[in-house]
PDB file of C-alpha atoms in Angstrom:
ATOM      1  CA  MET A  28     134.763 139.075 129.630  1.00  0.00           C
ATOM      2  CA  SER A  29     137.242 137.918 127.054  1.00  0.00           C
ATOM      3  CA  ASN A  30     140.432 135.882 127.333  1.00  0.00           C
ATOM      4  CA  PRO A  31     142.810 137.080 124.601  1.00  0.00           C
ATOM      5  CA  GLU A  32     145.340 134.302 125.209  1.00  0.00           C
ATOM      6  CA  ALA A  33     142.699 131.601 124.738  1.00  0.00           C
ATOM      7  CA  ARG A  34     141.286 133.374 121.694  1.00  0.00           C
ATOM      8  CA  LEU A  35     144.727 133.594 120.080  1.00  0.00           C
ATOM      9  CA  ALA A  36     145.547 129.957 120.912  1.00  0.00           C
ATOM     10  CA  LEU A  37     142.374 128.738 119.204  1.00  0.00           C
ATOM     11  CA  ALA A  38     142.900 131.008 116.188  1.00  0.00           C
ATOM     12  CA  LYS A  39     146.484 129.729 115.851  1.00  0.00           C
ATOM     13  CA  LEU A  40     145.357 126.099 116.094  1.00  0.00           C
ATOM     14  CA  ILE A  41     142.795 126.696 113.352  1.00  0.00           C
ATOM     15  CA  ALA A  42     145.180 128.624 111.088  1.00  0.00           C
ATOM     16  CA  ASP A  43     147.927 126.007 111.508  1.00  0.00           C
ATOM     17  CA  ARG A  44     145.528 123.142 110.843  1.00  0.00           C
ATOM     18  CA  ILE A  45     144.169 124.823 107.698  1.00  0.00           C
ATOM     19  CA  VAL A  46     147.734 125.018 106.369  1.00  0.00           C
ATOM     20  CA  GLU A  47     148.612 121.498 107.537  1.00  0.00           C
ATOM     21  CA  LEU A  48     145.621 119.973 105.741  1.00  0.00           C
ATOM     22  CA  GLY A  49     145.960 122.225 102.707  1.00  0.00           C
ATOM     23  CA  ILE A  50     142.373 123.445 102.989  1.00  0.00           C
ATOM     24  CA  GLU A  51     141.460 126.399 100.822  1.00  0.00           C
ATOM     25  CA  ARG A  52     140.434 129.492 102.736  1.00  0.00           C
ATOM     26  CA  GLU A  53     137.119 129.909 100.884  1.00  0.00           C
ATOM     27  CA  TYR A  54     136.158 126.272 101.475  1.00  0.00           C
ATOM     28  CA  PHE A  55     136.882 126.567 105.196  1.00  0.00           C
ATOM     29  CA  MET A  56     134.972 129.830 105.515  1.00  0.00           C
ATOM     30  CA  LYS A  57     131.911 128.344 103.834  1.00  0.00           C
ATOM     31  CA  ALA A  58     132.081 125.071 105.814  1.00  0.00           C
ATOM     32  CA  VAL A  59     132.360 126.871 109.148  1.00  0.00           C
ATOM     33  CA  GLY A  60     129.893 129.675 108.547  1.00  0.00           C
ATOM     34  CA  PHE A  61     132.060 132.736 108.043  1.00  0.00           C
ATOM     35  CA  THR A  62     130.185 134.881 105.555  1.00  0.00           C
ATOM     36  CA  LYS A  63     132.678 137.699 105.038  1.00  0.00           C
ATOM     37  CA  GLU A  64     136.396 137.626 104.323  1.00  0.00           C
ATOM     38  CA  SER A  65     136.892 140.546 106.707  1.00  0.00           C
ATOM     39  CA  THR A  66     135.204 138.680 109.570  1.00  0.00           C
ATOM     40  CA  PHE A  67     137.366 135.616 109.012  1.00  0.00           C
ATOM     41  CA  THR A  68     140.547 137.708 108.810  1.00  0.00           C
ATOM     42  CA  CYS A  69     139.637 139.492 112.053  1.00  0.00           C
ATOM     43  CA  TYR A  70     139.052 136.113 113.693  1.00  0.00           C
ATOM     44  CA  LEU A  71     142.411 134.694 112.596  1.00  0.00           C
ATOM     45  CA  ARG A  72     144.175 137.790 113.912  1.00  0.00           C
ATOM     46  CA  GLY A  73     142.560 137.233 117.302  1.00  0.00           C
ATOM     47  CA  TYR A  74     140.183 140.190 117.281  1.00  0.00           C
ATOM     48  CA  SER A  75     137.012 138.164 117.667  1.00  0.00           C
ATOM     49  CA  ASN A  76     135.854 134.908 119.270  1.00  0.00           C
ATOM     50  CA  LEU A  77     134.822 131.726 117.545  1.00  0.00           C
ATOM     51  CA  SER A  78     131.121 131.169 118.207  1.00  0.00           C
ATOM     52  CA  LEU A  79     129.957 128.037 120.028  1.00  0.00           C
ATOM     53  CA  TRP A  80     127.690 127.050 117.124  1.00  0.00           C
ATOM     54  CA  GLN A  81     130.788 126.864 114.892  1.00  0.00           C
ATOM     55  CA  VAL A  82     132.567 124.268 117.059  1.00  0.00           C
ATOM     56  CA  PRO A  83     131.176 121.114 115.366  1.00  0.00           C
ATOM     57  CA  TYR A  84     131.895 122.527 111.901  1.00  0.00           C
ATOM     58  CA  VAL A  85     135.467 123.511 112.800  1.00  0.00           C
ATOM     59  CA  ALA A  86     136.142 120.129 114.410  1.00  0.00           C
ATOM     60  CA  ARG A  87     134.753 118.181 111.472  1.00  0.00           C
ATOM     61  CA  THR A  88     136.371 120.302 108.749  1.00  0.00           C
ATOM     62  CA  LEU A  89     139.790 120.345 110.434  1.00  0.00           C
ATOM     63  CA  GLN A  90     139.600 116.765 111.732  1.00  0.00           C
ATOM     64  CA  LEU A  91     140.049 117.877 115.346  1.00  0.00           C
ATOM     65  CA  ASP A  92     138.625 116.547 118.591  1.00  0.00           C
ATOM     66  CA  GLU A  93     135.315 118.366 119.089  1.00  0.00           C
ATOM     67  CA  ARG A  94     135.671 118.390 122.872  1.00  0.00           C
ATOM     68  CA  ARG A  95     139.088 120.064 122.611  1.00  0.00           C
ATOM     69  CA  VAL A  96     137.728 122.743 120.261  1.00  0.00           C
ATOM     70  CA  LEU A  97     134.709 123.240 122.528  1.00  0.00           C
ATOM     71  CA  MET A  98     136.872 123.721 125.613  1.00  0.00           C
ATOM     72  CA  MET A  99     139.143 126.147 123.767  1.00  0.00           C
ATOM     73  CA  CYS A 100     136.080 128.035 122.539  1.00  0.00           C
ATOM     74  CA  LEU A 101     134.646 128.269 126.057  1.00  0.00           C
ATOM     75  CA  ALA A 102     138.036 129.433 127.381  1.00  0.00           C
ATOM     76  CA  GLN A 103     137.778 132.478 125.094  1.00  0.00           C
ATOM     77  CA  ILE A 104     135.010 133.897 127.258  1.00  0.00           C
ATOM     78  CA  HIS A 105     135.466 132.290 130.692  1.00  0.00           C
ATOM     79  CA  ASP A 106     138.181 132.586 133.313  1.00  0.00           C
ATOM     80  CA  ASN A 107     140.149 129.686 134.830  1.00  0.00           C
ATOM     81  CA  ARG A 108     137.701 129.291 137.726  1.00  0.00           C
ATOM     82  CA  VAL A 109     134.735 128.741 135.405  1.00  0.00           C
ATOM     83  CA  MET A 110     136.777 126.510 133.094  1.00  0.00           C
ATOM     84  CA  GLY A 111     137.732 124.409 136.116  1.00  0.00           C
ATOM     85  CA  LEU A 112     134.041 124.005 136.887  1.00  0.00           C
ATOM     86  CA  PHE A 113     133.319 122.852 133.321  1.00  0.00           C
ATOM     87  CA  LEU A 114     136.192 120.373 133.404  1.00  0.00           C
ATOM     88  CA  ARG A 115     135.197 118.914 136.790  1.00  0.00           C
ATOM     89  CA  HIS A 116     131.665 118.257 135.604  1.00  0.00           C
ATOM     90  CA  MET A 117     132.739 116.862 132.254  1.00  0.00           C
ATOM     91  CA  LYS A 118     135.163 114.456 133.954  1.00  0.00           C
ATOM     92  CA  SER A 119     132.593 113.305 136.522  1.00  0.00           C
ATOM     93  CA  ARG A 120     130.039 112.683 133.786  1.00  0.00           C
ATOM     94  CA  LYS A 121     132.556 110.718 131.751  1.00  0.00           C
ATOM     95  CA  ARG A 122     133.386 108.556 134.761  1.00  0.00           C
ATOM     96  CA  GLY A 123     129.671 107.997 135.374  1.00  0.00           C
ATOM     97  CA  GLU A 124     129.195 106.878 131.782  1.00  0.00           C
ATOM     98  CA  LEU A 125     131.963 104.303 132.154  1.00  0.00           C
ATOM     99  CA  ALA A 126     130.450 102.790 135.278  1.00  0.00           C
TER     100      ALA A 126
END
């Protein structure tokens, strides 16, 4: 299953942040693990998903909240019901850590 809206939202966030920070395309590709220009271009156009293993690299390189990138990455492949489940468990764990 794939969620095109979530995939496009994450690709847009990444593309906008690359421009905002003035990061060179080649640097970003290398830092995040894209090995081919064609693969990266397909990703930015919304034709493919960002892989979970890339989340920490994207977050660090683009100075974004890793949890936000992770949730957007998971939303690419899961529906709202499953995402709700993830969010409920993440919130309950966070509350438990504060106690």
